[in-house]
Coordinates of C-alpha atoms and ligand atoms in Angstrom, one line a residue:
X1 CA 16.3 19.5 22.9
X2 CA 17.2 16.4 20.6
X3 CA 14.0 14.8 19.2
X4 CA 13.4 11.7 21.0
X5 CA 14.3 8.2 19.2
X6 CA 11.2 6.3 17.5
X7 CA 11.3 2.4 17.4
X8 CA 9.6 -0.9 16.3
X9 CA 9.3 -3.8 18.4
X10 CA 9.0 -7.0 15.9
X11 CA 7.4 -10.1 16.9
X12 CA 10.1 -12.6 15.5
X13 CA 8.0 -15.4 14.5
X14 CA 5.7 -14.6 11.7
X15 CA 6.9 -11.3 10.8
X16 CA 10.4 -11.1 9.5
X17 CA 11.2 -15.4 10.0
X18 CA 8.5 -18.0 9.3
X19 CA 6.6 -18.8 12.2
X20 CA 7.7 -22.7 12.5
X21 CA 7.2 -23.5 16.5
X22 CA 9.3 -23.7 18.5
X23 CA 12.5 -23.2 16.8
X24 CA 15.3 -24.9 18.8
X25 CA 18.2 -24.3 16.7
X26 CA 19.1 -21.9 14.3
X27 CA 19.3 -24.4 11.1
X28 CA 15.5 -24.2 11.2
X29 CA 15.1 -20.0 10.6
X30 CA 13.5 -19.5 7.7
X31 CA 13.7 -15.2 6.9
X32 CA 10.6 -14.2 5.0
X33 CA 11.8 -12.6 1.3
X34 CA 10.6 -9.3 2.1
X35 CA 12.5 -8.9 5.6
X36 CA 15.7 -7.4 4.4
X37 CA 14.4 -4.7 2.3
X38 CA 11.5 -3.7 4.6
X39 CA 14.2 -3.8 7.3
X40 CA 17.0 -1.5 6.1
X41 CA 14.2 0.8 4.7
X42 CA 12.9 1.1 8.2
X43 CA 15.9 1.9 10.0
X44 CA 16.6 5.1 8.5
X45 CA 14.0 6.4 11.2
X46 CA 13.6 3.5 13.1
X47 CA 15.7 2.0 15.9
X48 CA 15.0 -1.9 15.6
X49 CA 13.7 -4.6 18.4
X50 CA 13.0 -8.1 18.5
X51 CA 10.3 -9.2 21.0
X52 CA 9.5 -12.5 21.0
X53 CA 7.4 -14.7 23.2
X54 CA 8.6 -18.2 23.9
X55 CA 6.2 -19.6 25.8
X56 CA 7.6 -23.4 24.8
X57 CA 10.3 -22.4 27.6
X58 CA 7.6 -22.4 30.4
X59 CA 6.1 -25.3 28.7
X60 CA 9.2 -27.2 29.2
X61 CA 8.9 -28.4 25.1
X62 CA 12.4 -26.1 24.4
X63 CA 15.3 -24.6 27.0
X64 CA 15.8 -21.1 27.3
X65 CA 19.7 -21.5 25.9
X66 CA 18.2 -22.8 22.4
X67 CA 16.0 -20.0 22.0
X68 CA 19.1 -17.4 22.9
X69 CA 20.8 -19.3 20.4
X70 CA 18.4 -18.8 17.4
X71 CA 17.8 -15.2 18.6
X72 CA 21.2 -14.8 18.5
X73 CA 21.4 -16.3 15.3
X74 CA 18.7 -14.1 13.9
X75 CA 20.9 -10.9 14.9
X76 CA 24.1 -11.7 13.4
X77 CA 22.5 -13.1 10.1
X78 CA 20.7 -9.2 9.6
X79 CA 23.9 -7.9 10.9
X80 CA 25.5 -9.4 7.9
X81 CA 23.2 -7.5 5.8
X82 CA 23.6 -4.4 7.7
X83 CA 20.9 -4.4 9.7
X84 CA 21.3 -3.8 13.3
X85 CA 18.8 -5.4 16.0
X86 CA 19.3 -3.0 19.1
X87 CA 17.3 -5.2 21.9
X88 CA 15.7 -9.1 21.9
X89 CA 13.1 -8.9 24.8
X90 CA 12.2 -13.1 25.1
X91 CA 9.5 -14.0 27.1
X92 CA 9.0 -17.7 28.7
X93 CA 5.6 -17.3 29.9
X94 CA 2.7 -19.1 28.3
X95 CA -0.2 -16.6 27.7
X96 CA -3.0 -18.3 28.6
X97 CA -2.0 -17.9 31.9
X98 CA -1.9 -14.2 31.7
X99 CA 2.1 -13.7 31.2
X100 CA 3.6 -11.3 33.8
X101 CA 5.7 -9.2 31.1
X102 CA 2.8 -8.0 29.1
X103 CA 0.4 -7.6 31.9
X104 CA -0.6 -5.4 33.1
X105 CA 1.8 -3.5 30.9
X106 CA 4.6 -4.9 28.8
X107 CA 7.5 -4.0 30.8
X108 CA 10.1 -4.3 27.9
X109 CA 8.3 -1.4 26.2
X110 CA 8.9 0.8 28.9
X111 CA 12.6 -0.7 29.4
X112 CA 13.7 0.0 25.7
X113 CA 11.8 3.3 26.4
X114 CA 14.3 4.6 29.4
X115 CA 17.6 2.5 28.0
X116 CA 17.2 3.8 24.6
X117 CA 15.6 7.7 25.2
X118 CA 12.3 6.1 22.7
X119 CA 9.2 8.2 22.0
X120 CA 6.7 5.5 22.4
X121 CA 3.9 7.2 21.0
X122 CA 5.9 7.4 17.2
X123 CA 6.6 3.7 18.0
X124 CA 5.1 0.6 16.5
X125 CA 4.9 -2.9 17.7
X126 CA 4.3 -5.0 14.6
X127 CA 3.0 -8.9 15.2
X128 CA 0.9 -11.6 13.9
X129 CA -1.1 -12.1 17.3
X130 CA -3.8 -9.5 18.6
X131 CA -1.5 -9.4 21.7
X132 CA 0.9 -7.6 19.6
X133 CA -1.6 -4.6 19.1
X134 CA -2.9 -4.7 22.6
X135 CA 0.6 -4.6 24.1
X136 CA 1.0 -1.7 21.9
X137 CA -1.8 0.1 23.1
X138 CA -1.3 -0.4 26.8
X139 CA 2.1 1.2 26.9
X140 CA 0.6 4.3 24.1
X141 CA 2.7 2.6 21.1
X142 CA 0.3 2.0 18.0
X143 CA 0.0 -2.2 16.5
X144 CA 0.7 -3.7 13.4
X145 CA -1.3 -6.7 13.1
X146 CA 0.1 -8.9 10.1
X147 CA -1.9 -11.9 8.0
X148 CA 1.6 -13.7 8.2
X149 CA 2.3 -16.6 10.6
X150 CA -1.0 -17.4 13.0
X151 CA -2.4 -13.5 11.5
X152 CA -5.1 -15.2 9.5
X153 CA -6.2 -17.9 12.3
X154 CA -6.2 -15.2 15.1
X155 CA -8.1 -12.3 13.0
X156 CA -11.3 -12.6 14.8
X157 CA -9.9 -12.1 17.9
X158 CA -8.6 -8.5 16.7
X159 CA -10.5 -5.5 18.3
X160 CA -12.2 -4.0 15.3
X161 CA -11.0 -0.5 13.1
X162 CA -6.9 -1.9 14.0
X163 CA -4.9 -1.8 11.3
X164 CA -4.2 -5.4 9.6
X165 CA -1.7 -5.3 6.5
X166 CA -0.6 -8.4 4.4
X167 CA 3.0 -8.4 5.6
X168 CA 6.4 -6.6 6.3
X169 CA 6.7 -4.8 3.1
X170 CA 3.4 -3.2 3.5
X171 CA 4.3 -2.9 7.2
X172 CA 7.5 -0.7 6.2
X173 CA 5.6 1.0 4.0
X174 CA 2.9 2.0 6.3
X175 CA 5.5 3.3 9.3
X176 CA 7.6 5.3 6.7
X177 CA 4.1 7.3 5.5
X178 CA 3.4 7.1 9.1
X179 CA 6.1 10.2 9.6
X180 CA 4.6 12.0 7.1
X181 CA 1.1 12.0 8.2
X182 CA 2.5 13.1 12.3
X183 CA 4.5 16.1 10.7
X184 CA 1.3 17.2 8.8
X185 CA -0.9 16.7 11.9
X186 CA 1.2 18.8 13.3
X187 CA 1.8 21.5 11.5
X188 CA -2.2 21.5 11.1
X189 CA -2.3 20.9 7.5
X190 CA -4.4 17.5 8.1
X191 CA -7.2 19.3 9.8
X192 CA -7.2 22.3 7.3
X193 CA -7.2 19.4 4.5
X194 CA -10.3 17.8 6.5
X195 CA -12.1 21.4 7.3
X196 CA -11.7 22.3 3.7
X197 CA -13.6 18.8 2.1
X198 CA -16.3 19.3 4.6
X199 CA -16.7 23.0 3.0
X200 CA -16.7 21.6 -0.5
X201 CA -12.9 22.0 -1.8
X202 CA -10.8 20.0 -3.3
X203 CA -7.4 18.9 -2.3
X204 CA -4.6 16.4 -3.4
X205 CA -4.0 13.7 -1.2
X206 CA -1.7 10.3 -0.9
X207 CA -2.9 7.0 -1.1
X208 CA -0.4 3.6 -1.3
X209 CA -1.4 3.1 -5.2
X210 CA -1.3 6.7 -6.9
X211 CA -2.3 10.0 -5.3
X212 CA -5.9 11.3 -5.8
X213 CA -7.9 14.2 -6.5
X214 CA -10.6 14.6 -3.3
X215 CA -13.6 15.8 -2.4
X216 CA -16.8 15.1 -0.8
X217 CA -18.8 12.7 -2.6
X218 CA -22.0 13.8 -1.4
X219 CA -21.3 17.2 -2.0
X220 CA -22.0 17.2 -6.2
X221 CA -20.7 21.3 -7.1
X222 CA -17.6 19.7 -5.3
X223 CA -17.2 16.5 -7.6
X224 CA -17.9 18.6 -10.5
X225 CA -14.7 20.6 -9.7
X226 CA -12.9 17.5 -9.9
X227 CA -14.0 17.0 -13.4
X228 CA -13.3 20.4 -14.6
X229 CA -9.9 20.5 -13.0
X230 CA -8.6 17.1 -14.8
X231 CA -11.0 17.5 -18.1
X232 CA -12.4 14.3 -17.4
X233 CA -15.5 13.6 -19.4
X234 CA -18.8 13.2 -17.4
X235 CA -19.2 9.5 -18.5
X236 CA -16.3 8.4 -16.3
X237 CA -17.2 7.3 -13.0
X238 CA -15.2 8.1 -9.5
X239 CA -14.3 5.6 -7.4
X240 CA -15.2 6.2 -3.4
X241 CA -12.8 6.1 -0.7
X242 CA -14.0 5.1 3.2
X243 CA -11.9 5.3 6.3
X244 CA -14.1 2.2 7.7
X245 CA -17.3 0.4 7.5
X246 CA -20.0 2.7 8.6
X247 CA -18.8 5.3 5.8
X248 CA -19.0 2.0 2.9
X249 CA -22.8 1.4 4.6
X250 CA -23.8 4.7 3.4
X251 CA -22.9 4.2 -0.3
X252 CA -23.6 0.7 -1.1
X253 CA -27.0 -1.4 -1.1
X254 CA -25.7 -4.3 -0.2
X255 CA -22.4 -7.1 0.0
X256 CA -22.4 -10.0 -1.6
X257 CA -20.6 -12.6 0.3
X258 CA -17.7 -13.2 -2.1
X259 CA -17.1 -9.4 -1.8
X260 CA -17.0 -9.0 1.9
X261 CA -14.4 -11.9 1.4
X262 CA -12.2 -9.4 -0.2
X263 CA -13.1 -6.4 1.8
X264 CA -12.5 -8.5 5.3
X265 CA -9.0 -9.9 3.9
X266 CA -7.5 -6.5 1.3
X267 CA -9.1 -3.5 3.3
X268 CA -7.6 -1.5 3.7
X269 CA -5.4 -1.9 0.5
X270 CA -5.2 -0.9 -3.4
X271 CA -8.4 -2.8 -4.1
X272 CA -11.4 -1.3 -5.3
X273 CA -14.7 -2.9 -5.5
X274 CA -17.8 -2.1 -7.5
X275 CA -20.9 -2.9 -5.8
X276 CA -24.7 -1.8 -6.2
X277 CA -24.8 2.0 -5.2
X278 CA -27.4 3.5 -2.9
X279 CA -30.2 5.8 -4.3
X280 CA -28.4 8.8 -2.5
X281 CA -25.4 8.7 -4.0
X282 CA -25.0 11.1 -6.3
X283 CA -25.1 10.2 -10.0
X284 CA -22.1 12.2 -11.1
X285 CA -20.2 10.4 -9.1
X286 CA -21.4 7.3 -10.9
X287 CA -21.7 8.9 -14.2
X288 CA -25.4 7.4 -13.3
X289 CA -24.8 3.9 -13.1
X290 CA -26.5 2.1 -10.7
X291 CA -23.1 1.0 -9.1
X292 CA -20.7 2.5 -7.1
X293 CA -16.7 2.2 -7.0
X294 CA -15.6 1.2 -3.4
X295 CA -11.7 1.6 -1.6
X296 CA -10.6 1.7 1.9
X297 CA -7.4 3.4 0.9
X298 CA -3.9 1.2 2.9
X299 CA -2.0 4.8 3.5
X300 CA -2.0 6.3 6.9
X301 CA -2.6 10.3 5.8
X302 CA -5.8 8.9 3.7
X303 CA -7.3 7.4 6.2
X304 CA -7.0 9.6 8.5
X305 CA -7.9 12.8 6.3
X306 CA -11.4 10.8 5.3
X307 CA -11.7 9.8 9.0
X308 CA -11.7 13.4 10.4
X309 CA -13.4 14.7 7.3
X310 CA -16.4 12.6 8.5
X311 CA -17.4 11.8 5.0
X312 CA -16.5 9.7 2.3
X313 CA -14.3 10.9 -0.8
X314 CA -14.6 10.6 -4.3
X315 CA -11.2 10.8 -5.7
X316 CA -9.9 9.9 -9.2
X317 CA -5.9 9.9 -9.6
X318 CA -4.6 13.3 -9.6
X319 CA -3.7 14.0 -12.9
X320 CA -5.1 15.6 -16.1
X321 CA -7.4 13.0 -17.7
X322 CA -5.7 10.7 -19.5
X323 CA -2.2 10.9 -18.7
X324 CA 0.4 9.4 -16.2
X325 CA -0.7 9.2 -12.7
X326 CA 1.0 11.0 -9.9
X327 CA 3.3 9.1 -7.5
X328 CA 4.6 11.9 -5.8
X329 CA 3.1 15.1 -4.4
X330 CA 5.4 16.9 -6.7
X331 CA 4.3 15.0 -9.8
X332 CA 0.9 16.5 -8.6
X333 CA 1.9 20.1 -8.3
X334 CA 3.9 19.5 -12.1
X335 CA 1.2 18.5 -13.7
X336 CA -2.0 20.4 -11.9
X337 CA -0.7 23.3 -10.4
X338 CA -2.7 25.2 -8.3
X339 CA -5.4 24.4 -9.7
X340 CA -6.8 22.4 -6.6
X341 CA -7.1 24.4 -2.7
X342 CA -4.4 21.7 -1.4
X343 CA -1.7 19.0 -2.1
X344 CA -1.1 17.2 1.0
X345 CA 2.8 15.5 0.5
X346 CA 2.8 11.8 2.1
X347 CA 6.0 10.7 0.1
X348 CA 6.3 8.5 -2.9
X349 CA 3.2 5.8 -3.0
X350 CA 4.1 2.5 -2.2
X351 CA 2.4 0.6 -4.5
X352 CA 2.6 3.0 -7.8
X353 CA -0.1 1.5 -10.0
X354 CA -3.8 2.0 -9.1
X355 CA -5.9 0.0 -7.1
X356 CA -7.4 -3.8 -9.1
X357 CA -11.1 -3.3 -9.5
X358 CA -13.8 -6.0 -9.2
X359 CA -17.1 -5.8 -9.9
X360 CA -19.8 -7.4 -8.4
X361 CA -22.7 -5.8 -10.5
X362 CA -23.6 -9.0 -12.0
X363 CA -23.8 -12.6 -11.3
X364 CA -20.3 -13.3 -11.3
X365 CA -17.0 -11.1 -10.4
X366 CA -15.3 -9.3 -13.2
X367 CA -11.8 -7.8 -13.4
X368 CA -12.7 -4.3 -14.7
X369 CA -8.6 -3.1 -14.4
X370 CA -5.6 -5.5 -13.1
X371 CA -3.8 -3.2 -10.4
X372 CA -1.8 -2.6 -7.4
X373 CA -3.6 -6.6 -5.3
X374 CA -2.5 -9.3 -8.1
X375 CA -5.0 -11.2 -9.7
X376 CA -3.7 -14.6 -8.2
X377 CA -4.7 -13.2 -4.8
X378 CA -8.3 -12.1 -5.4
X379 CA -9.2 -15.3 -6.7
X380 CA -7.6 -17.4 -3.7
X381 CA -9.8 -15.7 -1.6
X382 CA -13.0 -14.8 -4.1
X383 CA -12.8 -17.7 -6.1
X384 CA -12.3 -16.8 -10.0
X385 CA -13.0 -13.6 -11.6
X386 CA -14.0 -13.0 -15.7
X387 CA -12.8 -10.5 -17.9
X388 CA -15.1 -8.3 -19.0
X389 CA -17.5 -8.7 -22.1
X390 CA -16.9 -6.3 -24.7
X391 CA -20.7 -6.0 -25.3
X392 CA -22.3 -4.9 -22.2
X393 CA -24.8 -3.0 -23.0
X394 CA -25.0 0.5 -23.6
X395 CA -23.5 1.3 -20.2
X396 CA -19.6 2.1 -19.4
X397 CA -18.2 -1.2 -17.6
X398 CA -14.9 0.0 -16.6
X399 CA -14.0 3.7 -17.9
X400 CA -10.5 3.1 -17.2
X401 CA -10.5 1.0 -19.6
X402 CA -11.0 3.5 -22.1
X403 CA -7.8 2.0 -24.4
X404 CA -5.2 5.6 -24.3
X405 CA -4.6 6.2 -21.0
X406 CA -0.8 6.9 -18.7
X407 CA 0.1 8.4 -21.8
X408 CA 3.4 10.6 -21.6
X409 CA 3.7 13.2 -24.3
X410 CA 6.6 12.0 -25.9
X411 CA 5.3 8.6 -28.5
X412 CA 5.8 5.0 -26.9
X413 CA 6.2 1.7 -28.3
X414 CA 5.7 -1.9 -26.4
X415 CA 8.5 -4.0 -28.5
X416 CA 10.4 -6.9 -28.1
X417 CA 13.6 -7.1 -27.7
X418 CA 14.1 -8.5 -31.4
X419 CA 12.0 -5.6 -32.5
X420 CA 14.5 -3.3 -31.5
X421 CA 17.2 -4.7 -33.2
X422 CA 14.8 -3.8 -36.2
X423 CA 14.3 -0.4 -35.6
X424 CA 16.1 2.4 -37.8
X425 CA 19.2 4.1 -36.7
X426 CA 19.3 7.5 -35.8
X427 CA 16.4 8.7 -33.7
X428 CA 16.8 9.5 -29.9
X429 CA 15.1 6.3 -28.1
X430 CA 15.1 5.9 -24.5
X431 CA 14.0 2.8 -23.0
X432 CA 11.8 1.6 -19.9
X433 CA 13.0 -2.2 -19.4
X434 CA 12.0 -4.4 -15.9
X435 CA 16.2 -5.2 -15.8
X436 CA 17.4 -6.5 -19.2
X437 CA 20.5 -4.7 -20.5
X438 CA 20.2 -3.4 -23.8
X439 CA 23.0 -2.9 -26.5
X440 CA 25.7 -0.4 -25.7
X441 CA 25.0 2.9 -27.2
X442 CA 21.8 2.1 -28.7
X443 CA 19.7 4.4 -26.1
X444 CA 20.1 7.8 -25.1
X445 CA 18.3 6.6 -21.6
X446 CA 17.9 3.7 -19.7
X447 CA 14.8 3.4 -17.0
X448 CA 15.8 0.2 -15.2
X449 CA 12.1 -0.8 -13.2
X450 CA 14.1 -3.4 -10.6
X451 CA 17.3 -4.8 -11.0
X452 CA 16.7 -7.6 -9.1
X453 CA 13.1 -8.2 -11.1
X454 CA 11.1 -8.0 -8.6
X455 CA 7.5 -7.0 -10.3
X456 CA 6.2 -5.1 -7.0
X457 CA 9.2 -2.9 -7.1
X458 CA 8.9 -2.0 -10.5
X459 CA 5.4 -0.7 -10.1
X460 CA 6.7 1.4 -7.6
X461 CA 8.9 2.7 -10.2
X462 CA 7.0 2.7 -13.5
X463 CA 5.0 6.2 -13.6
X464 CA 7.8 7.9 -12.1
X465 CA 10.8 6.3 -14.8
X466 CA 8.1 6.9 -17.5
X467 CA 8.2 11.1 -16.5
X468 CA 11.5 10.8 -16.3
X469 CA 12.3 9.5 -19.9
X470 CA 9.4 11.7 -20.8
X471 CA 11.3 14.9 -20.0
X472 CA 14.2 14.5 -22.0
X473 CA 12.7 15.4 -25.7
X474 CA 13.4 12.0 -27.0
X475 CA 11.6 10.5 -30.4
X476 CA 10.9 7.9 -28.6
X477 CA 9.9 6.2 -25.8
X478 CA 10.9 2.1 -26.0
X479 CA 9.0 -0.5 -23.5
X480 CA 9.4 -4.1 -22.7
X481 CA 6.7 -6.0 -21.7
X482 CA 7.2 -7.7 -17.7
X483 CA 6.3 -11.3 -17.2
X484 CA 2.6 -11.7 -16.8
X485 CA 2.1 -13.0 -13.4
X486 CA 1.6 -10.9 -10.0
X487 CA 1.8 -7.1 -10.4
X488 CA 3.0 -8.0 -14.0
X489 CA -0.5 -7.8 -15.4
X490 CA -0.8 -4.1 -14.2
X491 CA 2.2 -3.2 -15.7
X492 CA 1.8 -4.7 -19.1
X493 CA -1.7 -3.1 -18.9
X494 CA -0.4 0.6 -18.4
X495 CA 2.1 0.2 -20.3
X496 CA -0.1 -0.8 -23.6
X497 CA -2.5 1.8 -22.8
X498 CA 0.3 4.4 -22.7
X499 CA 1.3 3.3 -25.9
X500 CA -2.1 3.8 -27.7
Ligands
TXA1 O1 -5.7 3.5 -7.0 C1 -6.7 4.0 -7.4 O2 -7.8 3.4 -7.6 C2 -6.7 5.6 -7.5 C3 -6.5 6.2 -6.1 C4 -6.6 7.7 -6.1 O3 -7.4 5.6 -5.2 N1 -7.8 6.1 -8.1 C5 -8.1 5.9 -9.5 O4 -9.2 6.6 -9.9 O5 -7.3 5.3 -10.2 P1 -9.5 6.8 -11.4 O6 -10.6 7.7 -11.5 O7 -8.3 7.3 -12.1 O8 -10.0 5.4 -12.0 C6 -11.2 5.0 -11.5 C7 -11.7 3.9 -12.4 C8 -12.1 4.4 -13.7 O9 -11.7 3.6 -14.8 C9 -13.7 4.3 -13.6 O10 -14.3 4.2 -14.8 C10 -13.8 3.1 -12.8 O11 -12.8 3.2 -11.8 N2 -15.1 3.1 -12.1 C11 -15.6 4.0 -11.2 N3 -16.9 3.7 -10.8 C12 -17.2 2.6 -11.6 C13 -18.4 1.8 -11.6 N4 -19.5 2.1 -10.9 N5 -18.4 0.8 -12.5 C14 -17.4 0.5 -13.2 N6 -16.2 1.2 -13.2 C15 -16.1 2.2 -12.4
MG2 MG1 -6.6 7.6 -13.4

């Protein structure tokens, strides 16, 4: 029997075109940045809907030919770009007084379900309203809720432990692991993964920044293996991941408001936070600080393996200590073996550079490591963060800062592009640029991070183009710097640290 289609249903307004009001004519569509790429991602395994709800039509404020017209519109402009909308499902009625397609179950659900042969269950509606992710629900599809368009102002009204993501990239990013995580719960491999960290092991598991080394961060001969297995010295603390809030209550004393800011608006999401530890947590973990590090990881499979293995996970990036982080589950398997009871593949990590971590040990928030949520968005929600002191006692602020770190085997160089013009003839040199195009024949390799220059994409490629250059016995490894704004700063940071 063929496999039955899977699909998303987009709310149009505030997910892939600015939410504006009532649009009346197609000169006012506005198509967020990230639409096209999340979209022809997607539809790989995705068949593609538009829903939208229109409720100016019943209020009399637009006619039902000028919304057509700008749904229309929105079709033939993705077209263009090779995108195909199968369906627009646009509803008149105004909510508030209970509209008749979504209650009491959305009826173009089930429509696209017989006309298209669609698994519902495998399907997603992704919005910006809770409707969206009740709609979902009631006809056994799973929600999206988005911070886009009215996302933020409607948040409240959310029924808690829903999934909330920052926009459509993430959304993409989240269906395609999504696949992953149902072919593993099926074959079992989830629950063995779960079974196996409430009895102690260790496994390998995916998260949207890098993929981490697990294991139950209560359970301290367990942690231990995780230090032994990467060589990691004792002094470097784990970070802690939680599937939701009742499993961050039993680590942390307490949440000061500028943190809950970041947990209520990033969670769950590549940002870890640093917050005063309770007494039972143990000190390995900690490397006996009186802190603990804090993640709700933003990938389906790690969420749900901490969820069902009803504890919370300590989990340092899956890679012998000190060197490149694993974006893969095969960079995993290349670089740790079988050294761990499990590798659970989710596919390539979104995000590619760890999470950003914030401490709140002290009076004021300090950026302990620039990562995978810029800095420019912590501190529009947290107000502004410090760097840290260089004299902080006798205690480890930030291990991960320890200055050699990502480091590939073969020797690498931050220069300039002037620099290189400098450099002696001769040797082997590959280089790792964001998109500039270097003299012909002066590399034996090229890593190009994003053609286009777009920073979040070349985090998703940096660990992996820095193994690749690193496997082809060069004499050295060239990098350019990025600009120094958004996921820049985590990129420039690894990439000095692998230099060191
Ligand atoms: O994205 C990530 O954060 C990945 C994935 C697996 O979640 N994890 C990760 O872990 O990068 P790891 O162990 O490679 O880096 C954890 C960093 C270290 O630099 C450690 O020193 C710091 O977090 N850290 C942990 N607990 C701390 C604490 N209480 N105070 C200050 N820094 C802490
Ligand atoms: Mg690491």
């Amino acid at each position: 029997m063929k496999a039955k289609r899977k699909a998303v249903f987009f709310d149009r307004d505030g997910t892939f075109i600015e939410d504006r009001g009532d649009l009346r004519d197609p000169g006012e569509v506005v198509f967020f940045p990230d639409t096209e790429d999340a979209l022809r991602a997607l539809q790989k395994d995705f068949l593609l809907f538009i829903v939208t709800n229109q409720s100016g039509i019943g209020k009399g404020r637009i006619t039902r030919a000028e919304a057509a017209a700008v749904n229309a519109y929105v079709e033939r402009r993705l077209l263009e770009k090779g995108i195909r909308i199968e369906a627009v499902y646009c509803c008149p009625h105004r909510r508030d007084e209970g509209c008749p397609c979504i209650k009491p179950n959305p009826y173009f659900l089930h429509q696209a379900e017989r006309d298209f042969d669609l698994n519902l269950s495998e399907s997603f509606v992704v919005g910006d309203h809770p409707h969206d992710v009740t709609l979902a629900e009631n006809a056994g599809a799973r929600g999206l809720y988005l911070l886009t368009g009215h996302g933020m102002k409607h948040r409240d009204e959310l029924p808690s432990g829903r999934i909330v993501l920052r926009g459509i990239r993430e959304a993409a990013a989240w269906m395609a692991a999504d696949g992953y995580t149902r072919r593993l719960e099926r074959s079992g491999a989830l629950e063995d993964a779960a079974n196996l960290l409430r009895q102690g092991g260790v496994a390998a598991f995916p998260t949207e920044t890098v993929y981490g080394l697990g294991a139950d961060a209560f359970n301290e001969r367990a942690v231990a293996r995780i230090f032994e297995i990467k060589r990691r010295p004792r002094f470097d603390p784990l970070i802690v991941h939680v599937a939701d809030r009742e499993q961050l209550g039993r680590m942390v004393a307490a949440i000061p408001d500028p943190a809950q800011a970041l947990i209520d608006r990033f969670w769950p999401g590549p940002l870890t936070i640093v917050l005063p530890k309770k007494g039972h947590v143990p000190d390995l973990v900690t490397a006996g600080l009186s802190t603990v590090a804090v993640r709700m990881p933003g990938h389906p499979l790690a969420l749900e393996l901490i969820r069902r293995a009803e504890t919370p996970i300590a989990a340092p990036s899956a890679n012998p200590f000190g060197q490149t982080s694993p974006t893969t589950a095969q960079h995993v398997l290349d670089q740790l073996a079988d050294q761990m009871d499990q590798v659970l593949d989710g596919g390539p990590c979104s995000v590619g550079v760890e999470s950003t971590i914030v401490s709140f040990a002290g009076d004021r928030p300090v950026l302990l490591r620039p990562g995978g949520l810029p800095r420019e968005d912590i501190e529009a929600c947290a107000g502004p963060v410090t760097e840290p002191s260089v004299h902080a006692g006798s205690q480890v602020v930030a291990p991960g800062m320890l200055p050699r770190h990502y480091a590939p085997q073969t020797k690498l160089q931050v220069l300039s592009s002037s620099d290189v013009a400098n450099l002696p003839r001769g040797s082997r040199m590959g280089l790792l640029t964001l998109n500039e195009v270097p003299p012909p024949g002066f590399f034996a390799a090229v890593e190009v991070l994003s053609a286009k220059g777009d920073l979040r994409e070349a985090a998703a490629h940096l660990f992996g183009a820095i193994r690749r250059l690193d496997r082809l016995n060069l004499d050295l490894i060239v990098a350019h710097t990025v600009p120094e704004s958004g996921l820049g700063l985590a990129i420039n940071d690894r990439l000095r640290r692998a230099a060191k």
